[in-house]
PDB file of C-alpha atoms in Angstrom:
ATOM      1  CA  VAL A  11       3.547  -8.886 -19.846  1.00 92.00           C
ATOM      2  CA  VAL A  12       3.276  -5.268 -21.246  1.00 93.00           C
ATOM      3  CA  ILE A  13       0.706  -3.530 -19.783  1.00 93.00           C
ATOM      4  CA  ALA A  14      -1.086  -0.496 -21.331  1.00 95.00           C
ATOM      5  CA  VAL A  15      -1.057   1.660 -18.061  1.00 94.00           C
ATOM      6  CA  GLU A  16      -4.817   2.949 -16.782  1.00 95.00           C
ATOM      7  CA  ALA A  17      -3.405   4.468 -13.880  1.00 93.00           C
ATOM      8  CA  SER A  18      -1.313   4.907 -11.634  1.00 90.00           C
ATOM      9  CA  GLU A  19      -0.691   5.921  -7.942  1.00 86.00           C
ATOM     10  CA  VAL A  20       2.623   8.057  -6.572  1.00 85.00           C
ATOM     11  CA  VAL A  21       3.217   8.404  -3.068  1.00 83.00           C
ATOM     12  CA  TRP A  22       5.723  10.179  -1.066  1.00 84.00           C
ATOM     13  CA  THR A  23       8.031   7.223  -2.229  1.00 83.00           C
ATOM     14  CA  ASP A  24       8.281   7.874  -5.115  1.00 83.00           C
ATOM     15  CA  THR A  25       8.807  11.661  -5.154  1.00 86.00           C
ATOM     16  CA  VAL A  26      11.784  11.693  -2.822  1.00 88.00           C
ATOM     17  CA  MET A  27      13.135   8.812  -5.625  1.00 84.00           C
ATOM     18  CA  ALA A  28      12.717  10.836  -8.116  1.00 84.00           C
ATOM     19  CA  THR A  29      14.733  13.954  -6.397  1.00 88.00           C
ATOM     20  CA  GLY A  30      17.932  10.910  -5.798  1.00 86.00           C
ATOM     21  CA  GLN A  31      16.880  11.997  -2.003  1.00 89.00           C
ATOM     22  CA  TYR A  32      15.213   8.095  -1.047  1.00 84.00           C
ATOM     23  CA  GLN A  33      18.089   5.780   1.050  1.00 83.00           C
ATOM     24  CA  HIS A  34      17.876   3.433  -1.983  1.00 77.00           C
ATOM     25  CA  ARG A  35      18.159   5.186  -5.297  1.00 79.00           C
ATOM     26  CA  PRO A  36      17.119   3.231  -8.392  1.00 79.00           C
ATOM     27  CA  ARG A  37      19.095   3.112 -11.096  1.00 78.00           C
ATOM     28  CA  LEU A  38      18.212   5.611 -14.069  1.00 80.00           C
ATOM     29  CA  PRO A  39      16.256   5.525 -15.786  1.00 80.00           C
ATOM     30  CA  PHE A  40      13.482   4.923 -14.909  1.00 79.00           C
ATOM     31  CA  THR A  41       9.380   5.563 -14.260  1.00 83.00           C
ATOM     32  CA  PRO A  42       7.557   5.558 -10.718  1.00 84.00           C
ATOM     33  CA  GLY A  43       4.478   4.534  -9.630  1.00 82.00           C
ATOM     34  CA  SER A  44       2.616   1.930  -9.254  1.00 81.00           C
ATOM     35  CA  THR A  45       1.060   0.071 -12.374  1.00 83.00           C
ATOM     36  CA  ALA A  46      -2.803  -0.883 -12.972  1.00 87.00           C
ATOM     37  CA  GLY A  47      -4.203  -1.555 -16.827  1.00 92.00           C
ATOM     38  CA  ARG A  48      -4.992  -3.982 -19.058  1.00 94.00           C
ATOM     39  CA  VAL A  49      -1.996  -6.344 -20.908  1.00 95.00           C
ATOM     40  CA  VAL A  50      -1.660  -6.180 -24.481  1.00 96.00           C
ATOM     41  CA  TRP A  51       0.637  -8.579 -25.117  1.00 95.00           C
ATOM     42  CA  ALA A  52       1.950 -11.850 -22.891  1.00 95.00           C
ATOM     43  CA  SER A  53       4.272 -14.527 -23.111  1.00 94.00           C
ATOM     44  CA  LYS A  54       3.447 -17.917 -23.309  1.00 96.00           C
ATOM     45  CA  LEU A  55       3.404 -18.195 -19.453  1.00 94.00           C
ATOM     46  CA  ALA A  56       1.276 -15.696 -18.785  1.00 94.00           C
ATOM     47  CA  GLU A  57      -1.187 -17.131 -20.637  1.00 95.00           C
ATOM     48  CA  GLU A  58      -0.772 -20.635 -18.796  1.00 95.00           C
ATOM     49  CA  ARG A  59      -1.665 -18.339 -15.638  1.00 94.00           C
ATOM     50  CA  GLY A  60      -4.277 -16.359 -16.919  1.00 94.00           C
ATOM     51  CA  PHE A  61      -3.262 -13.686 -17.533  1.00 95.00           C
ATOM     52  CA  GLY A  62      -4.012 -12.886 -21.416  1.00 95.00           C
ATOM     53  CA  VAL A  63      -4.813 -10.484 -23.489  1.00 97.00           C
ATOM     54  CA  GLY A  64      -7.396  -7.716 -22.586  1.00 96.00           C
ATOM     55  CA  GLU A  65      -6.699  -9.272 -18.786  1.00 96.00           C
ATOM     56  CA  ARG A  66      -6.889  -6.037 -16.239  1.00 97.00           C
ATOM     57  CA  VAL A  67      -4.474  -6.095 -13.698  1.00 95.00           C
ATOM     58  CA  ILE A  68      -2.140  -4.523 -11.167  1.00 91.00           C
ATOM     59  CA  SER A  69       1.339  -5.310 -11.553  1.00 87.00           C
ATOM     60  CA  LEU A  70       2.799  -5.774  -7.532  1.00 78.00           C
ATOM     61  CA  GLY A  71       6.547  -6.095  -8.864  1.00 68.00           C
ATOM     62  CA  THR A  72       7.448  -3.549 -11.204  1.00 67.00           C
ATOM     63  CA  GLY A  73       9.005   0.740 -10.485  1.00 67.00           C
ATOM     64  CA  ALA A  74      11.263   2.394  -8.795  1.00 63.00           C
ATOM     65  CA  ARG A  75      10.176   1.115  -4.760  1.00 68.00           C
ATOM     66  CA  THR A  76      11.245  -2.639  -6.253  1.00 67.00           C
ATOM     67  CA  SER A  77      14.227  -4.148  -7.171  1.00 64.00           C
ATOM     68  CA  GLY A  78      15.819  -6.505  -9.619  1.00 65.00           C
ATOM     69  CA  ARG A  79      15.098  -6.267 -13.660  1.00 66.00           C
ATOM     70  CA  TYR A  80      11.942  -4.816 -13.410  1.00 61.00           C
ATOM     71  CA  GLN A  81      12.330  -1.984 -11.640  1.00 65.00           C
ATOM     72  CA  ARG A  82      12.916   0.699 -14.247  1.00 64.00           C
ATOM     73  CA  TRP A  83       9.018   0.107 -15.439  1.00 70.00           C
ATOM     74  CA  GLY A  84       6.735   2.097 -13.425  1.00 78.00           C
ATOM     75  CA  GLY A  85       3.048   3.090 -13.827  1.00 81.00           C
ATOM     76  CA  CYS A  86       3.469   6.883 -14.910  1.00 85.00           C
ATOM     77  CA  ALA A  87       3.715   5.980 -18.207  1.00 88.00           C
ATOM     78  CA  SER A  88       1.889   4.516 -21.580  1.00 93.00           C
ATOM     79  CA  TYR A  89       2.735   0.672 -20.909  1.00 92.00           C
ATOM     80  CA  ALA A  90       4.670  -0.797 -18.220  1.00 88.00           C
ATOM     81  CA  VAL A  91       6.679  -4.450 -18.776  1.00 88.00           C
ATOM     82  CA  ALA A  92       5.831  -6.574 -15.880  1.00 87.00           C
ATOM     83  CA  PRO A  93       6.741 -10.774 -14.483  1.00 88.00           C
ATOM     84  CA  SER A  94       3.875 -12.844 -15.364  1.00 89.00           C
ATOM     85  CA  ALA A  95       4.201 -13.382 -11.164  1.00 87.00           C
ATOM     86  CA  SER A  96       4.171  -9.706  -9.911  1.00 85.00           C
ATOM     87  CA  LEU A  97       0.440  -9.387 -11.393  1.00 90.00           C
ATOM     88  CA  GLN A  98      -2.802 -10.071  -9.120  1.00 90.00           C
ATOM     89  CA  LYS A  99      -6.206  -9.782 -11.336  1.00 94.00           C
ATOM     90  CA  VAL A 100      -7.747  -6.790 -10.685  1.00 95.00           C
ATOM     91  CA  PRO A 101     -11.517  -7.077  -9.216  1.00 95.00           C
ATOM     92  CA  PRO A 102     -14.925  -6.193 -11.721  1.00 95.00           C
ATOM     93  CA  HIS A 103     -15.515  -3.797  -9.436  1.00 96.00           C
ATOM     94  CA  TRP A 104     -12.910  -1.801  -8.801  1.00 94.00           C
ATOM     95  CA  THR A 105     -11.530   0.740 -11.226  1.00 94.00           C
ATOM     96  CA  SER A 106      -8.264   1.039 -11.885  1.00 93.00           C
ATOM     97  CA  GLU A 107      -7.681   3.842  -9.451  1.00 92.00           C
ATOM     98  CA  GLN A 108      -8.929   1.540  -6.886  1.00 90.00           C
ATOM     99  CA  ALA A 109      -6.621  -1.149  -8.738  1.00 91.00           C
ATOM    100  CA  ALA A 110      -3.785   0.901  -8.854  1.00 88.00           C
ATOM    101  CA  CYS A 111      -3.861   2.260  -5.422  1.00 85.00           C
ATOM    102  CA  PHE A 112      -4.193  -1.339  -3.683  1.00 85.00           C
ATOM    103  CA  GLY A 113      -0.581  -2.695  -3.673  1.00 79.00           C
ATOM    104  CA  TYR A 114       1.038   0.399  -1.748  1.00 82.00           C
ATOM    105  CA  GLY A 115      -1.187   0.863   1.055  1.00 86.00           C
ATOM    106  CA  TYR A 116      -2.549  -3.415   1.576  1.00 87.00           C
ATOM    107  CA  GLY A 117       1.052  -4.712   0.704  1.00 83.00           C
ATOM    108  CA  THR A 118       3.092  -2.698   3.175  1.00 86.00           C
ATOM    109  CA  VAL A 119       0.779  -3.833   5.826  1.00 93.00           C
ATOM    110  CA  HIS A 120       0.404  -7.547   4.748  1.00 90.00           C
ATOM    111  CA  TYR A 121       4.553  -7.865   5.110  1.00 88.00           C
ATOM    112  CA  CYS A 122       4.555  -6.133   8.273  1.00 92.00           C
ATOM    113  CA  LEU A 123       1.244  -7.395   9.707  1.00 96.00           C
ATOM    114  CA  VAL A 124       1.647 -10.991   8.766  1.00 94.00           C
ATOM    115  CA  GLU A 125       4.814 -12.096   7.466  1.00 91.00           C
ATOM    116  CA  VAL A 126       6.958 -10.365   9.706  1.00 94.00           C
ATOM    117  CA  ALA A 127       4.728  -9.544  13.159  1.00 96.00           C
ATOM    118  CA  ASP A 128       2.600 -12.936  12.760  1.00 97.00           C
ATOM    119  CA  LEU A 129      -0.365 -10.957  13.933  1.00 97.00           C
ATOM    120  CA  GLN A 130      -2.335 -13.559  16.048  1.00 97.00           C
ATOM    121  CA  ARG A 131      -5.907 -13.650  16.551  1.00 98.00           C
ATOM    122  CA  GLY A 132      -6.494 -12.141  19.905  1.00 97.00           C
ATOM    123  CA  GLN A 133      -3.690  -9.498  20.132  1.00 98.00           C
ATOM    124  CA  THR A 134      -3.337  -6.058  20.729  1.00 97.00           C
ATOM    125  CA  ILE A 135      -2.405  -3.741  18.172  1.00 97.00           C
ATOM    126  CA  LEU A 136      -1.405  -0.345  18.454  1.00 97.00           C
ATOM    127  CA  ILE A 137      -1.657   1.376  15.269  1.00 97.00           C
ATOM    128  CA  GLN A 138      -0.124   5.116  14.736  1.00 95.00           C
ATOM    129  CA  GLY A 139      -0.930   7.188  11.804  1.00 94.00           C
ATOM    130  CA  ALA A 140      -3.784   5.223  11.525  1.00 96.00           C
ATOM    131  CA  THR A 141      -5.305   7.789   9.229  1.00 95.00           C
ATOM    132  CA  GLY A 142      -2.587   7.434   6.648  1.00 91.00           C
ATOM    133  CA  GLY A 143      -2.135   5.229   3.712  1.00 88.00           C
ATOM    134  CA  VAL A 144      -0.910   2.516   5.572  1.00 92.00           C
ATOM    135  CA  GLY A 145      -2.520   3.611   8.786  1.00 96.00           C
ATOM    136  CA  ILE A 146      -6.195   2.672   7.507  1.00 96.00           C
ATOM    137  CA  PRO A 147      -5.507  -0.449   5.644  1.00 95.00           C
ATOM    138  CA  ALA A 148      -3.388  -1.488   8.560  1.00 97.00           C
ATOM    139  CA  VAL A 149      -6.939  -1.201  11.549  1.00 98.00           C
ATOM    140  CA  GLN A 150      -8.570  -3.409   8.502  1.00 97.00           C
ATOM    141  CA  MET A 151      -6.208  -5.884   8.192  1.00 97.00           C
ATOM    142  CA  ALA A 152      -5.093  -6.143  12.023  1.00 98.00           C
ATOM    143  CA  LYS A 153      -9.076  -6.752  12.451  1.00 98.00           C
ATOM    144  CA  LEU A 154      -9.555  -9.112   9.717  1.00 97.00           C
ATOM    145  CA  LEU A 155      -6.843 -11.193  11.640  1.00 97.00           C
ATOM    146  CA  GLY A 156      -8.314 -11.317  14.593  1.00 98.00           C
ATOM    147  CA  ALA A 157      -6.648  -8.389  16.619  1.00 98.00           C
ATOM    148  CA  THR A 158      -7.771  -5.820  18.891  1.00 98.00           C
ATOM    149  CA  VAL A 159      -6.987  -2.791  17.262  1.00 97.00           C
ATOM    150  CA  ILE A 160      -5.432   0.761  19.054  1.00 97.00           C
ATOM    151  CA  ALA A 161      -5.890   3.448  16.515  1.00 97.00           C
ATOM    152  CA  ALA A 162      -3.715   6.728  17.465  1.00 95.00           C
ATOM    153  CA  THR A 163      -4.957   9.910  14.969  1.00 95.00           C
ATOM    154  CA  ARG A 164      -3.694  13.716  15.140  1.00 93.00           C
ATOM    155  CA  SER A 165      -7.040  14.274  15.120  1.00 92.00           C
ATOM    156  CA  ALA A 166     -10.030  14.768  16.891  1.00 92.00           C
ATOM    157  CA  LYS A 167     -12.459  14.767  14.172  1.00 93.00           C
ATOM    158  CA  LYS A 168     -11.005  10.866  13.054  1.00 95.00           C
ATOM    159  CA  VAL A 169     -12.240   9.329  15.857  1.00 95.00           C
ATOM    160  CA  ASP A 170     -15.794   8.029  14.806  1.00 96.00           C
ATOM    161  CA  PHE A 171     -13.702   7.394  10.909  1.00 97.00           C
ATOM    162  CA  LEU A 172     -10.858   5.012  12.944  1.00 97.00           C
ATOM    163  CA  LYS A 173     -13.873   2.836  14.628  1.00 97.00           C
ATOM    164  CA  GLN A 174     -16.252   2.800  11.698  1.00 97.00           C
ATOM    165  CA  LEU A 175     -12.877   0.914  10.144  1.00 95.00           C
ATOM    166  CA  GLY A 176     -13.323  -1.676  13.128  1.00 96.00           C
ATOM    167  CA  ALA A 177     -11.164   0.148  15.688  1.00 97.00           C
ATOM    168  CA  ASP A 178     -11.753  -1.243  19.432  1.00 97.00           C
ATOM    169  CA  HIS A 179     -10.268   2.102  20.744  1.00 97.00           C
ATOM    170  CA  VAL A 180      -8.947   5.484  19.622  1.00 96.00           C
ATOM    171  CA  LEU A 181      -6.479   7.495  20.699  1.00 93.00           C
ATOM    172  CA  CYS A 182      -6.135  10.823  19.894  1.00 92.00           C
ATOM    173  CA  ILE A 183      -2.789  11.912  20.420  1.00 91.00           C
ATOM    174  CA  THR A 184      -3.000  16.002  20.645  1.00 89.00           C
ATOM    175  CA  ASP A 185      -4.897  18.390  22.993  1.00 84.00           C
ATOM    176  CA  GLU A 186      -7.594  20.726  22.401  1.00 84.00           C
ATOM    177  CA  THR A 187      -5.196  23.132  20.968  1.00 85.00           C
ATOM    178  CA  GLY A 188      -3.574  21.122  18.416  1.00 84.00           C
ATOM    179  CA  GLN A 189      -0.714  20.416  20.985  1.00 86.00           C
ATOM    180  CA  LEU A 190       0.778  16.276  21.472  1.00 85.00           C
ATOM    181  CA  ARG A 191      -0.627  14.810  24.886  1.00 84.00           C
ATOM    182  CA  ARG A 192       1.042  14.783  28.049  1.00 78.00           C
ATOM    183  CA  PHE A 193       0.169   9.924  28.227  1.00 71.00           C
ATOM    184  CA  SER A 194       2.289  10.131  31.775  1.00 70.00           C
ATOM    185  CA  SER A 195      -0.227  12.736  33.438  1.00 68.00           C
ATOM    186  CA  ASP A 196      -3.222  11.053  31.254  1.00 65.00           C
ATOM    187  CA  VAL A 197      -2.379   7.669  33.309  1.00 58.00           C
ATOM    188  CA  LYS A 198      -2.080   8.778  36.130  1.00 54.00           C
TER     189      LYS A 198
END
């Protein structure tokens, strides 16, 4: 399909890739960012899969963060090309900006917690950096999976926020001066 890009997410990985400093380097030329927008051209297969012209979509399989033949078609452009297998429909109540930001955090977390760790109901998980772009989805998804969530943050100001997200326990890993706490003496 060809997508008219309405919004794109650019994260740390994209900026490091653009400067040639990431662990793998995409083939040049490439366009960074994820893609959210409307389908402006669809193959017959895409239409059979429900992705016709005008459909609001996000593409989770294109751009420099992926591998394969669609690596160069990221979201920081007017149009992006994507295989229909990489598309997800955007819920009607989401903005394009919300849709563009969905894949990085939630896609990463789903892969880590479900596909790799096989997190199960009743297990306990410690989520470091719980107020970050991957940490927030990790807290939410772990709770949806039925885990007991221990969330770690560097800011005492974010403790209540993490509890509202669903964390069962929150650790502030810094003391009142902003220095890392020595947990070995706290546990004694």
